[in-house]
């Protein structure tokens, strides 16, 4: 007995596509299922100016599979030297959809991020004026703050002060991983949303650490304890329009993951929708999947939902999920949730 589910075609509101050969390797995995994606700017060097975004967008377009109608929604990487006029020109021309704030040193390729938040205040004011959303990687980087507490401390010490100083600024808390993050969104209905990843809905830190360390589950912000996963699941399945899918699919070559100092990131793009359908099914919330994956994100960004649709099918036996994606001599391991997934995109 099979069951099918047809949804408006989803979008991915947080995606790493990288560049060059890796871009070629991973882009089809997203364009196969998603109509649009917010493209993260943490290349080396990062996408900082309007000219950088133009050229990265052209490289993405050139790498698109033939016939694909995928739309990359570009972002700029905020630095302490970002020029407000350049940012405003990029936004008003429609080239970029948002600007990403990485606290300096918080994660992969974040060295050019912001250390002194006062320095970017004038740029944030300008973004508020023109309606350009700020996407935040919400973790403090202070060495004395435990890695599992970094999101909650960021909310108190950085995010809330920014929002109070610039209340008109539209903010997305990217990849929230804690109950604190979900509660902060709920408590602040104005101009605030949050993306949630597939791995943070499916896994907690026990999955990553008990019985051996699993590098393919290591991402940032790091998986938290179970009660946080439950809070995220309840936010994602609640129907609250301020929560939407951002996979944070972040490919790294397998050798960089399975190494003494493992790179942060889960490569979920090929299996994200199948895993998400399984997660919503297990939670008895399949009727809320379309809102989370296909409607809430466009609503937040002021865009129309996609016109076309995708169909997911549930089989009696678990789907054979792809294990890796070829990338020259450096294959990329695909996220494996470690539990059966009966859904697949058909
Ligand atoms: O796990 C992560 N990987 N978190 C991030 O914030 C960055 C990303 C990457 O670029 O690899
Ligand atoms: Zn990311």
mmCIF file of C-alpha atoms and ligand atoms in Angstrom:
data_model
loop_
_atom_site.group_PDB
_atom_site.id
_atom_site.type_symbol
_atom_site.label_atom_id
_atom_site.label_comp_id
_atom_site.label_asym_id
_atom_site.label_seq_id
_atom_site.Cartn_x
_atom_site.Cartn_y
_atom_site.Cartn_z
ATOM 1 C CA UNK A 1 0.000 0.000 0.000
ATOM 2 C CA UNK A 2 1.511 3.306 -1.033
ATOM 3 C CA UNK A 3 0.526 6.754 0.099
ATOM 4 C CA UNK A 4 1.234 9.920 -1.857
ATOM 5 C CA UNK A 5 1.456 13.540 -0.888
ATOM 6 C CA UNK A 6 1.500 16.426 -3.342
ATOM 7 C CA UNK A 7 2.875 19.781 -2.235
ATOM 8 C CA UNK A 8 3.572 23.114 -3.833
ATOM 9 C CA UNK A 9 7.210 22.866 -4.878
ATOM 10 C CA UNK A 10 9.408 23.656 -1.847
ATOM 11 C CA UNK A 11 12.214 26.192 -1.528
ATOM 12 C CA UNK A 12 15.359 25.974 0.574
ATOM 13 C CA UNK A 13 15.831 29.145 2.613
ATOM 14 C CA UNK A 14 19.441 28.340 3.618
ATOM 15 C CA UNK A 15 21.839 26.523 1.309
ATOM 16 C CA UNK A 16 25.590 26.193 0.723
ATOM 17 C CA UNK A 17 26.461 25.573 -2.928
ATOM 18 C CA UNK A 18 30.226 26.310 -2.771
ATOM 19 C CA UNK A 19 32.042 26.984 -6.050
ATOM 20 C CA UNK A 20 33.913 25.349 -8.950
ATOM 21 C CA UNK A 21 33.829 21.534 -9.066
ATOM 22 C CA UNK A 22 31.856 21.175 -5.852
ATOM 23 C CA UNK A 23 29.202 23.594 -7.140
ATOM 24 C CA UNK A 24 28.855 21.421 -10.259
ATOM 25 C CA UNK A 25 28.563 18.320 -8.108
ATOM 26 C CA UNK A 26 25.967 19.530 -5.597
ATOM 27 C CA UNK A 27 23.771 21.971 -7.547
ATOM 28 C CA UNK A 28 21.670 19.281 -9.333
ATOM 29 C CA UNK A 29 20.847 17.745 -5.946
ATOM 30 C CA UNK A 30 19.001 20.938 -5.031
ATOM 31 C CA UNK A 31 17.544 21.881 -8.432
ATOM 32 C CA UNK A 32 15.938 18.429 -8.705
ATOM 33 C CA UNK A 33 13.529 19.191 -5.847
ATOM 34 C CA UNK A 34 13.614 22.863 -4.934
ATOM 35 C CA UNK A 35 12.501 25.866 -6.992
ATOM 36 C CA UNK A 36 14.512 28.529 -5.170
ATOM 37 C CA UNK A 37 17.190 28.702 -2.512
ATOM 38 C CA UNK A 38 18.868 31.368 -0.432
ATOM 39 C CA UNK A 39 22.535 30.937 -1.322
ATOM 40 C CA UNK A 40 25.019 31.364 1.489
ATOM 41 C CA UNK A 41 27.932 33.723 0.758
ATOM 42 C CA UNK A 42 30.692 32.031 2.812
ATOM 43 C CA UNK A 43 33.007 31.254 -0.069
ATOM 44 C CA UNK A 44 36.751 31.795 0.178
ATOM 45 C CA UNK A 45 37.001 34.759 -0.277
ATOM 46 C CA UNK A 46 33.416 35.588 0.733
ATOM 47 C CA UNK A 47 30.726 37.220 -1.402
ATOM 48 C CA UNK A 48 30.971 40.726 0.000
ATOM 49 C CA UNK A 49 30.120 43.206 -2.752
ATOM 50 C CA UNK A 50 27.432 43.562 -5.391
ATOM 51 C CA UNK A 51 30.058 42.659 -8.008
ATOM 52 C CA UNK A 52 30.957 39.485 -6.075
ATOM 53 C CA UNK A 53 27.285 38.462 -5.955
ATOM 54 C CA UNK A 54 26.813 39.142 -9.671
ATOM 55 C CA UNK A 55 29.730 36.973 -10.575
ATOM 56 C CA UNK A 56 28.786 34.143 -8.164
ATOM 57 C CA UNK A 57 25.228 34.156 -9.514
ATOM 58 C CA UNK A 58 26.589 33.863 -13.066
ATOM 59 C CA UNK A 59 28.725 30.876 -12.014
ATOM 60 C CA UNK A 60 25.683 29.196 -10.433
ATOM 61 C CA UNK A 61 23.594 29.833 -13.565
ATOM 62 C CA UNK A 62 26.366 28.377 -15.718
ATOM 63 C CA UNK A 63 26.438 25.230 -13.553
ATOM 64 C CA UNK A 64 22.669 24.631 -13.717
ATOM 65 C CA UNK A 65 21.471 21.394 -15.287
ATOM 66 C CA UNK A 66 19.920 21.897 -18.729
ATOM 67 C CA UNK A 67 16.301 22.898 -18.610
ATOM 68 C CA UNK A 68 16.363 23.728 -14.894
ATOM 69 C CA UNK A 69 14.145 26.627 -13.804
ATOM 70 C CA UNK A 70 15.839 26.950 -10.408
ATOM 71 C CA UNK A 71 16.305 30.483 -9.046
ATOM 72 C CA UNK A 72 19.293 31.209 -6.802
ATOM 73 C CA UNK A 73 18.450 33.965 -4.324
ATOM 74 C CA UNK A 74 21.751 35.651 -3.614
ATOM 75 C CA UNK A 75 23.066 37.084 -0.354
ATOM 76 C CA UNK A 76 25.987 39.257 0.718
ATOM 77 C CA UNK A 77 28.351 38.441 3.552
ATOM 78 C CA UNK A 78 28.326 41.281 6.078
ATOM 79 C CA UNK A 79 31.740 42.562 7.131
ATOM 80 C CA UNK A 80 32.782 45.520 9.248
ATOM 81 C CA UNK A 81 33.717 47.237 5.964
ATOM 82 C CA UNK A 82 30.494 46.585 4.041
ATOM 83 C CA UNK A 83 29.445 49.711 2.141
ATOM 84 C CA UNK A 84 25.805 50.582 2.697
ATOM 85 C CA UNK A 85 25.416 52.121 -0.779
ATOM 86 C CA UNK A 86 26.745 49.020 -2.527
ATOM 87 C CA UNK A 87 24.478 46.789 -0.424
ATOM 88 C CA UNK A 88 21.442 49.006 -1.112
ATOM 89 C CA UNK A 89 22.159 48.998 -4.852
ATOM 90 C CA UNK A 90 22.427 45.192 -4.827
ATOM 91 C CA UNK A 91 19.135 44.889 -2.950
ATOM 92 C CA UNK A 92 17.137 47.455 -4.911
ATOM 93 C CA UNK A 93 18.279 45.951 -8.226
ATOM 94 C CA UNK A 94 16.846 42.599 -7.087
ATOM 95 C CA UNK A 95 20.248 40.900 -7.235
ATOM 96 C CA UNK A 96 20.316 39.986 -3.543
ATOM 97 C CA UNK A 97 17.479 38.904 -1.275
ATOM 98 C CA UNK A 98 19.245 39.279 2.081
ATOM 99 C CA UNK A 99 22.524 39.841 3.927
ATOM 100 C CA UNK A 100 24.192 37.251 6.161
ATOM 101 C CA UNK A 101 25.758 38.038 9.513
ATOM 102 C CA UNK A 102 28.445 35.648 10.711
ATOM 103 C CA UNK A 103 30.031 36.472 14.044
ATOM 104 C CA UNK A 104 33.782 36.350 13.287
ATOM 105 C CA UNK A 105 35.089 32.827 13.820
ATOM 106 C CA UNK A 106 31.694 31.205 14.475
ATOM 107 C CA UNK A 107 31.840 28.616 11.709
ATOM 108 C CA UNK A 108 33.221 27.535 8.312
ATOM 109 C CA UNK A 109 34.793 30.489 6.460
ATOM 110 C CA UNK A 110 33.608 33.094 8.937
ATOM 111 C CA UNK A 111 36.941 34.795 9.576
ATOM 112 C CA UNK A 112 35.780 37.940 7.728
ATOM 113 C CA UNK A 113 32.617 38.152 9.832
ATOM 114 C CA UNK A 114 31.695 40.748 12.415
ATOM 115 C CA UNK A 115 33.624 41.066 15.677
ATOM 116 C CA UNK A 116 32.356 44.482 16.784
ATOM 117 C CA UNK A 117 28.609 44.720 16.216
ATOM 118 C CA UNK A 118 28.603 48.509 16.759
ATOM 119 C CA UNK A 119 30.630 48.852 13.567
ATOM 120 C CA UNK A 120 27.800 47.484 11.416
ATOM 121 C CA UNK A 121 25.028 49.495 13.052
ATOM 122 C CA UNK A 122 24.816 52.106 10.245
ATOM 123 C CA UNK A 123 24.565 49.339 7.640
ATOM 124 C CA UNK A 124 21.827 47.618 9.653
ATOM 125 C CA UNK A 125 19.935 50.935 9.830
ATOM 126 C CA UNK A 126 20.133 51.221 6.059
ATOM 127 C CA UNK A 127 18.939 47.633 5.640
ATOM 128 C CA UNK A 128 15.965 48.397 7.875
ATOM 129 C CA UNK A 129 15.132 51.451 5.738
ATOM 130 C CA UNK A 130 15.173 49.502 2.483
ATOM 131 C CA UNK A 131 13.557 46.335 3.890
ATOM 132 C CA UNK A 132 16.553 44.038 3.308
ATOM 133 C CA UNK A 133 16.446 41.042 5.703
ATOM 134 C CA UNK A 134 19.388 40.207 7.948
ATOM 135 C CA UNK A 135 20.102 36.481 8.231
ATOM 136 C CA UNK A 136 21.981 35.669 11.425
ATOM 137 C CA UNK A 137 24.236 32.806 12.364
ATOM 138 C CA UNK A 138 23.238 32.975 16.006
ATOM 139 C CA UNK A 139 26.222 31.867 18.032
ATOM 140 C CA UNK A 140 28.647 33.843 20.165
ATOM 141 C CA UNK A 141 32.284 32.966 19.671
ATOM 142 C CA UNK A 142 33.670 33.792 23.144
ATOM 143 C CA UNK A 143 36.026 31.051 24.256
ATOM 144 C CA UNK A 144 34.565 31.022 27.735
ATOM 145 C CA UNK A 145 31.066 30.158 26.500
ATOM 146 C CA UNK A 146 30.354 26.451 26.205
ATOM 147 C CA UNK A 147 29.588 25.392 22.625
ATOM 148 C CA UNK A 148 26.169 24.049 23.680
ATOM 149 C CA UNK A 149 25.220 27.458 25.174
ATOM 150 C CA UNK A 150 26.390 29.670 22.336
ATOM 151 C CA UNK A 151 22.991 30.137 20.690
ATOM 152 C CA UNK A 152 21.159 31.073 23.867
ATOM 153 C CA UNK A 153 23.895 33.528 24.862
ATOM 154 C CA UNK A 154 23.873 35.065 21.358
ATOM 155 C CA UNK A 155 20.168 35.795 21.662
ATOM 156 C CA UNK A 156 20.684 37.697 24.924
ATOM 157 C CA UNK A 157 23.943 39.439 24.191
ATOM 158 C CA UNK A 158 23.803 40.157 20.457
ATOM 159 C CA UNK A 159 20.472 39.515 18.758
ATOM 160 C CA UNK A 160 18.122 41.140 21.215
ATOM 161 C CA UNK A 161 20.259 44.306 21.477
ATOM 162 C CA UNK A 162 20.427 44.532 17.646
ATOM 163 C CA UNK A 163 16.664 44.170 17.347
ATOM 164 C CA UNK A 164 16.052 46.764 20.070
ATOM 165 C CA UNK A 165 18.477 49.226 18.469
ATOM 166 C CA UNK A 166 17.031 48.692 14.972
ATOM 167 C CA UNK A 167 13.442 47.556 15.496
ATOM 168 C CA UNK A 168 12.456 47.976 11.844
ATOM 169 C CA UNK A 169 15.067 45.432 10.710
ATOM 170 C CA UNK A 170 13.675 42.171 9.339
ATOM 171 C CA UNK A 171 15.656 39.264 10.820
ATOM 172 C CA UNK A 172 15.845 35.542 10.153
ATOM 173 C CA UNK A 173 17.468 33.441 12.852
ATOM 174 C CA UNK A 174 19.163 30.847 10.678
ATOM 175 C CA UNK A 175 19.168 27.180 11.645
ATOM 176 C CA UNK A 176 17.846 27.532 15.176
ATOM 177 C CA UNK A 177 18.855 24.604 17.350
ATOM 178 C CA UNK A 178 17.357 25.336 20.755
ATOM 179 C CA UNK A 179 14.096 25.821 22.588
ATOM 180 C CA UNK A 180 15.499 29.261 23.451
ATOM 181 C CA UNK A 181 15.610 30.111 19.738
ATOM 182 C CA UNK A 182 12.071 28.906 19.073
ATOM 183 C CA UNK A 183 10.761 30.697 22.176
ATOM 184 C CA UNK A 184 12.471 33.940 21.149
ATOM 185 C CA UNK A 185 10.741 33.854 17.767
ATOM 186 C CA UNK A 186 7.371 33.165 19.364
ATOM 187 C CA UNK A 187 7.817 35.975 21.884
ATOM 188 C CA UNK A 188 8.726 38.510 19.191
ATOM 189 C CA UNK A 189 6.140 38.394 16.456
ATOM 190 C CA UNK A 190 7.350 41.469 14.572
ATOM 191 C CA UNK A 191 9.708 41.078 11.604
ATOM 192 C CA UNK A 192 11.313 37.897 12.921
ATOM 193 C CA UNK A 193 11.432 34.387 11.469
ATOM 194 C CA UNK A 194 13.616 31.302 11.767
ATOM 195 C CA UNK A 195 14.835 28.521 9.544
ATOM 196 C CA UNK A 196 15.185 24.974 10.838
ATOM 197 C CA UNK A 197 17.307 22.204 9.304
ATOM 198 C CA UNK A 198 16.367 18.588 8.737
ATOM 199 C CA UNK A 199 19.163 17.241 10.939
ATOM 200 C CA UNK A 200 18.119 19.386 13.901
ATOM 201 C CA UNK A 201 14.560 18.040 13.594
ATOM 202 C CA UNK A 202 15.709 14.410 13.423
ATOM 203 C CA UNK A 203 18.745 14.171 15.666
ATOM 204 C CA UNK A 204 20.083 15.213 19.022
ATOM 205 C CA UNK A 205 23.604 15.139 20.401
ATOM 206 C CA UNK A 206 23.276 11.537 21.555
ATOM 207 C CA UNK A 207 22.962 10.461 17.921
ATOM 208 C CA UNK A 208 26.278 12.200 17.257
ATOM 209 C CA UNK A 209 28.209 11.071 20.330
ATOM 210 C CA UNK A 210 26.896 7.875 21.928
ATOM 211 C CA UNK A 211 28.672 4.688 20.881
ATOM 212 C CA UNK A 212 31.284 6.561 18.840
ATOM 213 C CA UNK A 213 31.630 9.977 17.257
ATOM 214 C CA UNK A 214 29.794 10.417 13.973
ATOM 215 C CA UNK A 215 31.469 13.155 11.976
ATOM 216 C CA UNK A 216 28.708 13.387 9.387
ATOM 217 C CA UNK A 217 26.375 14.619 12.133
ATOM 218 C CA UNK A 218 28.763 17.376 13.190
ATOM 219 C CA UNK A 219 27.465 20.762 12.100
ATOM 220 C CA UNK A 220 27.231 24.241 13.532
ATOM 221 C CA UNK A 221 25.327 25.197 15.538
ATOM 222 C CA UNK A 222 25.993 21.797 17.062
ATOM 223 C CA UNK A 223 23.185 19.281 17.720
ATOM 224 C CA UNK A 224 21.740 19.887 21.178
ATOM 225 C CA UNK A 225 20.019 17.736 23.801
ATOM 226 C CA UNK A 226 16.767 15.976 23.043
ATOM 227 C CA UNK A 227 14.416 18.524 24.621
ATOM 228 C CA UNK A 228 15.689 21.129 22.158
ATOM 229 C CA UNK A 229 15.025 18.849 19.203
ATOM 230 C CA UNK A 230 11.509 18.311 20.514
ATOM 231 C CA UNK A 231 10.979 22.070 20.807
ATOM 232 C CA UNK A 232 12.152 22.557 17.206
ATOM 233 C CA UNK A 233 9.878 19.784 15.982
ATOM 234 C CA UNK A 234 6.938 21.308 17.733
ATOM 235 C CA UNK A 235 7.748 24.730 16.213
ATOM 236 C CA UNK A 236 8.136 23.268 12.693
ATOM 237 C CA UNK A 237 4.913 21.271 12.904
ATOM 238 C CA UNK A 238 2.886 23.957 14.709
ATOM 239 C CA UNK A 239 1.705 25.740 11.576
ATOM 240 C CA UNK A 240 3.306 28.971 12.873
ATOM 241 C CA UNK A 241 4.245 30.844 9.688
ATOM 242 C CA UNK A 242 7.472 32.250 11.108
ATOM 243 C CA UNK A 243 9.204 28.847 10.988
ATOM 244 C CA UNK A 244 10.363 27.520 7.629
ATOM 245 C CA UNK A 245 12.760 25.068 6.022
ATOM 246 C CA UNK A 246 16.394 26.051 5.539
ATOM 247 C CA UNK A 247 18.356 22.850 5.061
ATOM 248 C CA UNK A 248 21.806 24.388 5.655
ATOM 249 C CA UNK A 249 22.962 21.577 3.366
ATOM 250 C CA UNK A 250 26.723 22.106 3.659
ATOM 251 C CA UNK A 251 28.855 19.782 1.523
ATOM 252 C CA UNK A 252 32.410 18.903 2.493
ATOM 253 C CA UNK A 253 34.526 16.202 0.866
ATOM 254 C CA UNK A 254 34.274 12.944 2.820
ATOM 255 C CA UNK A 255 37.960 13.076 3.719
ATOM 256 C CA UNK A 256 37.423 16.503 5.338
ATOM 257 C CA UNK A 257 34.559 15.113 7.426
ATOM 258 C CA UNK A 258 36.292 11.877 8.395
ATOM 259 C CA UNK A 259 39.387 13.588 9.683
ATOM 260 C CA UNK A 260 41.112 14.412 12.933
ATOM 261 C CA UNK A 261 39.539 17.885 12.860
ATOM 262 C CA UNK A 262 36.207 17.357 11.144
ATOM 263 C CA UNK A 263 34.637 20.153 9.070
ATOM 264 C CA UNK A 264 31.202 21.318 10.199
ATOM 265 C CA UNK A 265 28.232 20.612 7.975
ATOM 266 C CA UNK A 266 25.708 17.951 6.956
ATOM 267 C CA UNK A 267 25.128 17.380 3.239
ATOM 268 C CA UNK A 268 21.379 16.886 3.273
ATOM 269 C CA UNK A 269 20.232 18.295 -0.096
ATOM 270 C CA UNK A 270 19.645 14.938 -1.860
ATOM 271 C CA UNK A 271 17.534 13.496 0.969
ATOM 272 C CA UNK A 272 16.156 16.573 2.724
ATOM 273 C CA UNK A 273 12.551 16.305 1.542
ATOM 274 C CA UNK A 274 12.290 12.544 2.020
ATOM 275 C CA UNK A 275 13.678 12.883 5.559
ATOM 276 C CA UNK A 276 11.424 15.829 6.303
ATOM 277 C CA UNK A 277 8.321 13.969 5.136
ATOM 278 C CA UNK A 278 9.273 11.027 7.369
ATOM 279 C CA UNK A 279 9.782 13.371 10.314
ATOM 280 C CA UNK A 280 6.432 15.115 9.825
ATOM 281 C CA UNK A 281 4.736 11.745 9.282
ATOM 282 C CA UNK A 282 6.201 10.359 12.517
ATOM 283 C CA UNK A 283 4.945 13.485 14.290
ATOM 284 C CA UNK A 284 1.439 13.019 12.826
ATOM 285 C CA UNK A 285 1.794 16.374 11.066
ATOM 286 C CA UNK A 286 1.941 15.615 7.334
ATOM 287 C CA UNK A 287 -0.765 18.234 6.831
ATOM 288 C CA UNK A 288 1.677 20.892 8.082
ATOM 289 C CA UNK A 289 4.556 19.915 5.778
ATOM 290 C CA UNK A 290 3.518 22.142 2.895
ATOM 291 C CA UNK A 291 3.370 25.208 5.127
ATOM 292 C CA UNK A 292 6.839 24.569 6.531
ATOM 293 C CA UNK A 293 8.549 23.577 3.272
ATOM 294 C CA UNK A 294 6.676 25.554 0.611
ATOM 295 C CA UNK A 295 4.545 28.410 1.974
ATOM 296 C CA UNK A 296 5.974 30.036 5.107
ATOM 297 C CA UNK A 297 9.335 30.959 3.586
ATOM 298 C CA UNK A 298 7.922 32.801 0.556
ATOM 299 C CA UNK A 299 5.435 34.466 2.905
ATOM 300 C CA UNK A 300 8.231 35.811 5.071
ATOM 301 C CA UNK A 301 10.270 37.046 2.102
ATOM 302 C CA UNK A 302 7.195 38.584 0.417
ATOM 303 C CA UNK A 303 7.383 36.244 -2.583
ATOM 304 C CA UNK A 304 4.607 34.161 -4.149
ATOM 305 C CA UNK A 305 4.641 30.408 -3.470
ATOM 306 C CA UNK A 306 5.731 28.253 -6.389
ATOM 307 C CA UNK A 307 3.060 27.412 -8.947
ATOM 308 C CA UNK A 308 4.129 23.862 -9.670
ATOM 309 C CA UNK A 309 4.198 20.914 -7.295
ATOM 310 C CA UNK A 310 6.129 17.829 -6.255
ATOM 311 C CA UNK A 311 4.795 14.473 -5.189
ATOM 312 C CA UNK A 312 6.183 12.346 -2.385
ATOM 313 C CA UNK A 313 5.408 8.656 -2.109
ATOM 314 C CA UNK A 314 5.473 6.446 0.974
ATOM 315 C CA UNK A 315 6.410 2.824 0.319
ATOM 316 C CA UNK A 316 6.052 -0.252 2.481
ATOM 317 C CA UNK A 317 9.788 -0.784 2.641
ATOM 318 C CA UNK A 318 12.411 1.846 3.426
ATOM 319 C CA UNK A 319 13.692 3.922 0.512
ATOM 320 C CA UNK A 320 17.243 3.368 -0.719
ATOM 321 C CA UNK A 321 18.737 6.764 0.006
ATOM 322 C CA UNK A 322 21.805 7.829 -1.990
ATOM 323 C CA UNK A 323 25.021 7.324 -0.013
ATOM 324 C CA UNK A 324 27.342 9.704 -1.793
ATOM 325 C CA UNK A 325 27.605 12.250 -4.561
ATOM 326 C CA UNK A 326 30.591 12.138 -6.882
ATOM 327 C CA UNK A 327 32.904 15.139 -6.860
ATOM 328 C CA UNK A 328 35.960 14.279 -8.946
ATOM 329 C CA UNK A 329 38.274 12.273 -6.713
ATOM 330 C CA UNK A 330 36.616 13.718 -3.587
ATOM 331 C CA UNK A 331 33.161 12.173 -3.090
ATOM 332 C CA UNK A 332 30.748 13.839 -0.686
ATOM 333 C CA UNK A 333 28.897 11.676 1.840
ATOM 334 C CA UNK A 334 25.146 12.230 1.911
ATOM 335 C CA UNK A 335 23.386 12.670 5.263
ATOM 336 C CA UNK A 336 22.021 9.374 6.616
ATOM 337 C CA UNK A 337 19.506 9.890 9.439
ATOM 338 C CA UNK A 338 20.208 6.402 10.815
ATOM 339 C CA UNK A 339 16.525 5.448 10.880
ATOM 340 C CA UNK A 340 14.307 4.146 8.099
ATOM 341 C CA UNK A 341 12.824 6.660 5.655
ATOM 342 C CA UNK A 342 9.776 5.357 3.798
ATOM 343 C CA UNK A 343 9.163 8.530 1.792
ATOM 344 C CA UNK A 344 10.773 9.511 -1.468
ATOM 345 C CA UNK A 345 10.253 12.252 -4.007
ATOM 346 C CA UNK A 346 8.725 10.710 -7.124
HETATM 347 O O1 LIG B 1 27.705 23.260 9.860
HETATM 348 C C1 LIG B 1 27.844 24.288 9.227
HETATM 349 N N1 LIG B 1 28.442 24.290 8.018
HETATM 350 N N2 LIG B 1 27.424 25.422 9.765
HETATM 351 C C2 LIG B 1 27.672 26.618 9.197
HETATM 352 O O2 LIG B 1 27.286 27.603 9.738
HETATM 353 C C3 LIG B 1 28.490 26.692 7.973
HETATM 354 C C4 LIG B 1 28.427 25.458 7.208
HETATM 355 C C5 LIG B 1 29.465 25.364 6.108
HETATM 356 O O3 LIG B 1 29.639 26.338 5.376
HETATM 357 O O4 LIG B 1 30.094 24.320 5.977
HETATM 358 ZN ZN1 LIG B 2 24.813 27.562 6.776
#
